[in-house]
């Protein structure tokens, strides 16, 4: 397997591009001890019209909101962060990539849970990320229902994409992969379907597309929103509603969505086949529309593609530390 970081030379740190190897942190950084970070995952596509970042302003807005929950002031405006993402992609000369802005509490000569005296650091990295759930994922993956519940909405807010939330995600993922599944679907604290360790979930039942509401401890996924809008465009009825576990075994179609996972069909849950055990018609129609938009073959009617812009000369763009 090729290394996703091959050829990646620059990482953006607090306003400047620094060498990949120098993008390190102090071991006493608050985030390492207490999970005090928020982040984004964004994809840049090599479209027919040039490199473009999918729904970049929406991702940056969510990052700002994630930080707001934990009272982490970011000393860059949304516009500056948008430009910083593009600058990082251009500097690394990647026609398509995955972008990871990370905001966290660093080392501030104090220790203890209280984060308020620790400096807020901002990094942006990017790399090549292929199929998140395996090369065969497009024909459907096998999932289990996790024995771990998603974090209750009044324990840790799922709407904030915080690094600490991913300890719960790791329990879900580790259990799934060690038992031979690609992913685990977690139930929320009340026992309704919530989401995967890194994906939202959708099901098709009698021609209607269903997805759990935000109250089911789900991340407000940008791919989730994209799929809802595509479905409406295609005339497919969509509803957000609480989904009892049993429906996972009886629905006609099931798929997961996420920036990394894009749209991944599910072919079985706890070894019970979903529908015919292969991607269903509505799933395939939505996948085709999504692919068409991100490749630039279908008109970007919602204005989702943010052009990275022309590559600027390295000397002007890059300041080495
Ligand atoms: N739920 C969770 C828990 C989640 O982490 C993601 C994204 C989603 C839903 C889908 O959200 P969106 O990307 O906005 O459609 N997970 C990111 C991180 C994956 C990782 O392993 O790292 C991602 O897909 O980028």
Short mmCIF file of C-alpha atoms and ligand atoms in Angstrom, two decimals:
data_model
loop_
_atom_site.label_atom_id
_atom_site.label_comp_id
_atom_site.label_asym_id
_atom_site.label_seq_id
_atom_site.Cartn_x
_atom_site.Cartn_y
_atom_site.Cartn_z
CA UNK A 1 0.00 0.00 0.00
CA UNK A 2 1.37 3.43 -0.86
CA UNK A 3 2.03 5.89 1.93
CA UNK A 4 -0.67 8.61 1.91
CA UNK A 5 1.97 11.18 2.91
CA UNK A 6 4.32 10.43 0.00
CA UNK A 7 5.31 13.69 -1.64
CA UNK A 8 3.64 15.86 1.01
CA UNK A 9 6.20 18.54 1.89
CA UNK A 10 4.37 21.36 3.63
CA UNK A 11 2.09 21.75 6.62
CA UNK A 12 0.45 25.03 7.57
CA UNK A 13 1.06 26.08 11.16
CA UNK A 14 -0.42 29.23 12.69
CA UNK A 15 -0.17 31.24 9.49
CA UNK A 16 2.95 29.83 7.85
CA UNK A 17 3.89 26.82 5.78
CA UNK A 18 6.52 24.74 7.54
CA UNK A 19 8.39 21.64 6.56
CA UNK A 20 6.40 18.40 7.00
CA UNK A 21 9.06 17.00 9.36
CA UNK A 22 8.95 20.09 11.58
CA UNK A 23 5.21 19.93 12.27
CA UNK A 24 5.61 18.60 15.82
CA UNK A 25 4.12 19.44 19.23
CA UNK A 26 5.31 19.47 22.83
CA UNK A 27 4.52 16.34 24.85
CA UNK A 28 2.88 18.51 27.51
CA UNK A 29 0.36 19.90 25.02
CA UNK A 30 -3.05 20.00 26.66
CA UNK A 31 -4.71 18.19 23.73
CA UNK A 32 -2.52 15.10 24.17
CA UNK A 33 -3.57 14.70 27.79
CA UNK A 34 -7.19 15.79 27.69
CA UNK A 35 -8.50 15.44 24.11
CA UNK A 36 -8.88 19.19 23.66
CA UNK A 37 -8.83 19.49 19.90
CA UNK A 38 -11.33 20.06 17.12
CA UNK A 39 -10.78 19.21 13.50
CA UNK A 40 -12.15 18.89 10.00
CA UNK A 41 -11.85 16.42 7.17
CA UNK A 42 -12.32 17.90 3.72
CA UNK A 43 -11.77 16.54 0.22
CA UNK A 44 -10.27 18.29 -2.75
CA UNK A 45 -11.28 16.76 -6.10
CA UNK A 46 -9.49 16.89 -9.41
CA UNK A 47 -12.49 18.03 -11.42
CA UNK A 48 -12.71 18.59 -15.17
CA UNK A 49 -12.52 22.32 -14.39
CA UNK A 50 -9.42 22.01 -12.15
CA UNK A 51 -8.81 21.22 -8.48
CA UNK A 52 -11.73 22.17 -6.25
CA UNK A 53 -12.47 21.69 -2.57
CA UNK A 54 -15.86 20.22 -1.75
CA UNK A 55 -17.99 22.56 0.41
CA UNK A 56 -14.95 24.27 1.92
CA UNK A 57 -16.77 27.23 3.55
CA UNK A 58 -19.24 24.84 5.22
CA UNK A 59 -16.39 22.77 6.66
CA UNK A 60 -14.62 25.83 8.00
CA UNK A 61 -17.86 27.08 9.53
CA UNK A 62 -18.30 23.74 11.29
CA UNK A 63 -14.70 23.95 12.55
CA UNK A 64 -15.42 27.38 14.02
CA UNK A 65 -18.55 26.04 15.69
CA UNK A 66 -16.70 23.00 17.04
CA UNK A 67 -14.12 25.34 18.58
CA UNK A 68 -16.81 27.62 19.98
CA UNK A 69 -18.33 24.81 22.05
CA UNK A 70 -14.97 24.33 23.81
CA UNK A 71 -14.27 28.08 23.99
CA UNK A 72 -11.19 27.82 21.84
CA UNK A 73 -10.56 31.18 20.18
CA UNK A 74 -9.12 30.78 16.67
CA UNK A 75 -6.94 33.73 15.75
CA UNK A 76 -7.75 33.48 12.04
CA UNK A 77 -10.94 34.44 10.28
CA UNK A 78 -12.98 31.94 8.31
CA UNK A 79 -11.76 33.55 5.07
CA UNK A 80 -8.14 33.22 6.21
CA UNK A 81 -8.64 29.55 7.03
CA UNK A 82 -10.27 28.93 3.66
CA UNK A 83 -7.33 30.54 1.92
CA UNK A 84 -4.89 28.64 4.15
CA UNK A 85 -6.42 25.32 3.07
CA UNK A 86 -6.04 26.30 -0.58
CA UNK A 87 -2.49 27.54 0.00
CA UNK A 88 -1.53 24.23 1.62
CA UNK A 89 -2.98 22.23 -1.30
CA UNK A 90 -1.23 24.45 -3.85
CA UNK A 91 2.11 24.29 -2.05
CA UNK A 92 1.97 20.49 -2.00
CA UNK A 93 0.94 20.41 -5.66
CA UNK A 94 -1.78 17.86 -5.03
CA UNK A 95 -4.51 17.79 -7.71
CA UNK A 96 -6.77 15.88 -5.33
CA UNK A 97 -6.33 15.23 -1.61
CA UNK A 98 -7.83 15.06 1.85
CA UNK A 99 -7.38 18.15 4.02
CA UNK A 100 -7.16 18.07 7.80
CA UNK A 101 -7.38 21.38 9.69
CA UNK A 102 -6.70 20.76 13.39
CA UNK A 103 -7.21 23.31 16.19
CA UNK A 104 -6.03 22.32 19.65
CA UNK A 105 -4.88 23.50 23.04
CA UNK A 106 -1.11 23.42 23.08
CA UNK A 107 1.55 23.71 25.78
CA UNK A 108 1.10 26.73 28.02
CA UNK A 109 3.42 26.15 31.00
CA UNK A 110 0.43 24.88 32.96
CA UNK A 111 -1.05 21.46 33.45
CA UNK A 112 -4.50 20.34 34.57
CA UNK A 113 -7.91 19.91 33.00
CA UNK A 114 -8.67 23.64 32.77
CA UNK A 115 -7.70 24.50 29.18
CA UNK A 116 -8.27 28.24 29.30
CA UNK A 117 -4.63 29.28 29.76
CA UNK A 118 -3.27 27.01 27.03
CA UNK A 119 -2.52 28.53 23.63
CA UNK A 120 -4.76 27.57 20.71
CA UNK A 121 -2.72 26.14 17.84
CA UNK A 122 -3.94 25.78 14.26
CA UNK A 123 -2.45 23.31 11.80
CA UNK A 124 -3.57 22.31 8.31
CA UNK A 125 -2.22 19.17 6.68
CA UNK A 126 -3.20 17.39 3.51
CA UNK A 127 -2.46 14.00 2.00
CA UNK A 128 -3.65 11.45 -0.52
CA UNK A 129 -6.47 9.39 0.90
CA UNK A 130 -8.01 6.65 -1.20
CA UNK A 131 -11.03 4.51 -0.33
CA UNK A 132 -11.62 4.86 3.43
CA UNK A 133 -13.41 1.54 3.87
CA UNK A 134 -11.32 -0.56 1.49
CA UNK A 135 -10.88 -0.81 -2.27
CA UNK A 136 -14.01 -2.95 -2.63
CA UNK A 137 -16.17 -0.54 -0.61
CA UNK A 138 -18.23 0.62 -3.61
CA UNK A 139 -19.83 -2.79 -3.95
CA UNK A 140 -20.86 -2.76 -0.30
CA UNK A 141 -19.26 -3.37 3.11
CA UNK A 142 -20.17 -5.60 6.04
CA UNK A 143 -20.99 -3.81 9.30
CA UNK A 144 -22.07 -4.79 12.79
CA UNK A 145 -24.14 -3.03 15.39
CA UNK A 146 -21.63 -1.91 17.98
CA UNK A 147 -21.93 -2.94 21.59
CA UNK A 148 -20.66 0.56 22.39
CA UNK A 149 -23.23 3.33 22.50
CA UNK A 150 -22.63 6.76 20.97
CA UNK A 151 -21.94 9.45 23.55
CA UNK A 152 -25.12 10.92 25.05
CA UNK A 153 -25.93 14.40 23.74
CA UNK A 154 -25.69 15.81 27.27
CA UNK A 155 -22.28 14.19 27.90
CA UNK A 156 -20.33 15.35 24.86
CA UNK A 157 -21.94 17.24 22.01
CA UNK A 158 -21.66 15.19 18.82
CA UNK A 159 -22.13 18.35 16.74
CA UNK A 160 -18.65 19.48 17.79
CA UNK A 161 -16.12 17.48 15.81
CA UNK A 162 -13.76 17.17 18.78
CA UNK A 163 -10.75 14.87 18.93
CA UNK A 164 -11.87 13.53 22.32
CA UNK A 165 -15.11 12.19 20.78
CA UNK A 166 -13.01 9.79 18.75
CA UNK A 167 -12.13 7.65 21.76
CA UNK A 168 -15.73 6.48 21.59
CA UNK A 169 -15.25 6.14 17.83
CA UNK A 170 -12.12 4.04 18.38
CA UNK A 171 -13.98 1.59 20.63
CA UNK A 172 -16.61 1.18 17.91
CA UNK A 173 -14.04 0.75 15.15
CA UNK A 174 -11.72 -1.61 17.06
CA UNK A 175 -14.59 -3.89 18.00
CA UNK A 176 -15.82 -3.95 14.39
CA UNK A 177 -12.51 -4.64 12.67
CA UNK A 178 -11.31 -7.23 15.18
CA UNK A 179 -14.55 -9.12 14.53
CA UNK A 180 -14.13 -8.97 10.76
CA UNK A 181 -16.43 -6.07 9.91
CA UNK A 182 -15.50 -2.92 7.99
CA UNK A 183 -17.35 -0.64 10.40
CA UNK A 184 -19.61 -0.57 13.44
CA UNK A 185 -22.91 1.27 13.67
CA UNK A 186 -23.52 2.66 17.13
CA UNK A 187 -26.88 3.20 18.78
CA UNK A 188 -27.45 6.41 20.73
CA UNK A 189 -27.86 6.49 24.50
CA UNK A 190 -31.59 5.73 24.11
CA UNK A 191 -31.02 2.77 21.79
CA UNK A 192 -31.89 4.35 18.44
CA UNK A 193 -29.57 4.14 15.43
CA UNK A 194 -26.91 6.86 15.58
CA UNK A 195 -23.87 6.65 13.25
CA UNK A 196 -20.63 4.85 12.41
CA UNK A 197 -17.25 5.69 13.94
CA UNK A 198 -16.62 8.14 11.08
CA UNK A 199 -19.79 8.18 8.99
CA UNK A 200 -23.47 9.10 9.08
CA UNK A 201 -25.95 6.43 8.09
CA UNK A 202 -28.95 6.38 5.72
CA UNK A 203 -31.53 3.73 4.93
CA UNK A 204 -34.13 3.25 2.23
CA UNK A 205 -37.47 1.85 3.29
CA UNK A 206 -40.31 1.57 0.75
CA UNK A 207 -38.77 4.22 -1.49
CA UNK A 208 -38.22 6.75 1.32
CA UNK A 209 -34.73 7.82 2.41
CA UNK A 210 -34.34 7.96 6.20
CA UNK A 211 -31.52 9.23 8.40
CA UNK A 212 -31.28 9.75 12.17
CA UNK A 213 -31.86 13.30 13.46
CA UNK A 214 -29.12 15.37 15.14
CA UNK A 215 -30.70 14.45 18.49
CA UNK A 216 -29.45 10.88 17.93
CA UNK A 217 -25.89 12.07 18.82
CA UNK A 218 -24.76 12.32 15.20
CA UNK A 219 -22.25 14.66 13.66
CA UNK A 220 -23.96 17.18 11.40
CA UNK A 221 -22.29 15.63 8.39
CA UNK A 222 -21.67 17.71 5.32
CA UNK A 223 -21.96 14.63 3.11
CA UNK A 224 -25.21 13.87 4.97
CA UNK A 225 -26.53 17.29 4.01
CA UNK A 226 -25.25 16.77 0.45
CA UNK A 227 -27.11 13.46 0.15
CA UNK A 228 -30.33 15.00 1.49
CA UNK A 229 -30.09 17.75 -1.14
CA UNK A 230 -29.24 15.32 -3.97
CA UNK A 231 -32.18 13.11 -2.98
CA UNK A 232 -34.55 16.09 -3.08
CA UNK A 233 -33.19 17.04 -6.51
CA UNK A 234 -33.86 13.49 -7.71
CA UNK A 235 -37.40 13.52 -6.31
CA UNK A 236 -36.65 10.91 -3.63
CA UNK A 237 -38.60 11.60 -0.41
CA UNK A 238 -36.27 12.14 2.59
CA UNK A 239 -37.10 12.13 6.29
CA UNK A 240 -35.02 12.61 9.40
CA UNK A 241 -36.39 10.28 12.01
CA UNK A 242 -35.47 8.05 14.91
CA UNK A 243 -34.62 4.61 13.62
CA UNK A 244 -35.05 1.57 15.89
CA UNK A 245 -32.30 -1.05 15.64
CA UNK A 246 -34.59 -3.68 14.14
CA UNK A 247 -35.09 -1.61 10.99
CA UNK A 248 -31.40 -2.13 10.16
CA UNK A 249 -32.24 -5.77 9.45
CA UNK A 250 -35.41 -5.20 7.43
CA UNK A 251 -34.68 -2.09 5.33
CA UNK A 252 -34.30 -2.26 1.55
CA UNK A 253 -31.03 -0.33 1.29
CA UNK A 254 -28.43 1.01 3.68
CA UNK A 255 -25.39 3.22 3.18
CA UNK A 256 -22.93 5.42 5.06
CA UNK A 257 -21.75 8.90 4.20
CA UNK A 258 -18.67 10.90 5.14
CA UNK A 259 -15.93 12.98 3.61
CA UNK A 260 -13.44 10.13 3.85
CA UNK A 261 -15.98 7.34 3.16
CA UNK A 262 -17.93 9.41 0.58
CA UNK A 263 -21.01 7.22 -0.10
CA UNK A 264 -20.38 3.62 0.92
CA UNK A 265 -23.15 1.02 0.51
CA UNK A 266 -23.67 -1.51 3.29
CA UNK A 267 -24.33 -5.06 2.11
CA UNK A 268 -24.85 -6.76 5.47
CA UNK A 269 -25.54 -5.93 9.12
CA UNK A 270 -24.49 -8.55 11.67
CA UNK A 271 -24.19 -10.96 8.72
CA UNK A 272 -27.82 -10.39 7.65
CA UNK A 273 -27.89 -9.28 4.00
CA UNK A 274 -29.33 -5.85 3.27
CA UNK A 275 -31.85 -6.14 0.41
CA UNK A 276 -30.27 -8.36 -2.25
CA UNK A 277 -26.84 -8.04 -0.59
CA UNK A 278 -25.62 -5.51 -3.15
CA UNK A 279 -26.12 -1.73 -3.56
CA UNK A 280 -29.78 -0.91 -4.25
CA UNK A 281 -31.18 1.36 -6.91
CA UNK A 282 -31.63 4.53 -4.84
CA UNK A 283 -28.14 4.15 -3.36
CA UNK A 284 -26.69 3.78 -6.86
CA UNK A 285 -28.56 6.81 -8.19
CA UNK A 286 -27.34 9.00 -5.32
CA UNK A 287 -23.77 7.70 -5.66
CA UNK A 288 -23.78 8.42 -9.41
CA UNK A 289 -25.04 11.96 -8.87
CA UNK A 290 -22.46 12.62 -6.14
CA UNK A 291 -19.63 11.28 -8.29
CA UNK A 292 -20.82 13.30 -11.26
CA UNK A 293 -20.79 16.52 -9.25
CA UNK A 294 -17.38 16.01 -7.63
CA UNK A 295 -15.78 15.03 -10.93
CA UNK A 296 -17.22 18.09 -12.65
CA UNK A 297 -19.20 15.97 -15.12
CA UNK A 298 -22.55 17.07 -13.70
CA UNK A 299 -23.16 20.82 -13.27
CA UNK A 300 -22.35 22.11 -9.79
CA UNK A 301 -25.87 23.50 -9.36
CA UNK A 302 -25.49 24.05 -5.61
CA UNK A 303 -22.12 25.82 -5.78
CA UNK A 304 -20.36 23.12 -3.78
CA UNK A 305 -16.99 23.19 -5.54
CA UNK A 306 -14.51 25.80 -4.28
CA UNK A 307 -11.64 26.30 -6.75
CA UNK A 308 -8.18 25.95 -5.22
CA UNK A 309 -6.85 28.62 -7.54
CA UNK A 310 -3.73 28.82 -9.63
CA UNK A 311 -0.50 27.57 -8.14
CA UNK A 312 1.57 30.48 -6.89
CA UNK A 313 5.37 30.49 -7.11
CA UNK A 314 6.80 28.60 -4.14
CA UNK A 315 9.08 31.45 -3.08
CA UNK A 316 6.14 33.79 -2.63
CA UNK A 317 3.86 31.28 -0.95
CA UNK A 318 6.19 29.43 1.32
CA UNK A 319 7.99 30.67 4.39
CA UNK A 320 10.17 28.05 5.97
CA UNK A 321 10.75 28.08 9.67
N1 LIG B 1 -19.88 11.10 11.81
C1 LIG B 1 -18.63 11.04 12.34
C2 LIG B 1 -18.44 10.55 13.72
C3 LIG B 1 -17.56 11.45 11.55
O1 LIG B 1 -16.33 11.42 12.06
C4 LIG B 1 -17.78 11.90 10.23
C5 LIG B 1 -16.64 12.32 9.36
C6 LIG B 1 -19.10 11.94 9.74
C7 LIG B 1 -20.12 11.54 10.57
C8 LIG B 1 -19.43 12.47 8.37
O2 LIG B 1 -19.26 13.86 8.29
P1 LIG B 1 -18.87 14.62 6.95
O3 LIG B 1 -17.45 14.26 6.65
O4 LIG B 1 -19.05 16.05 7.26
O5 LIG B 1 -19.81 14.12 5.91
N2 LIG B 1 -15.41 11.67 9.61
C9 LIG B 1 -14.18 12.24 9.13
C10 LIG B 1 -12.97 11.62 9.77
C11 LIG B 1 -12.62 10.24 9.40
C12 LIG B 1 -11.28 9.82 10.00
O6 LIG B 1 -11.05 8.59 10.12
O7 LIG B 1 -10.44 10.66 10.31
C13 LIG B 1 -14.13 12.26 7.61
O8 LIG B 1 -14.85 11.52 6.93
O9 LIG B 1 -13.39 13.06 7.09
#
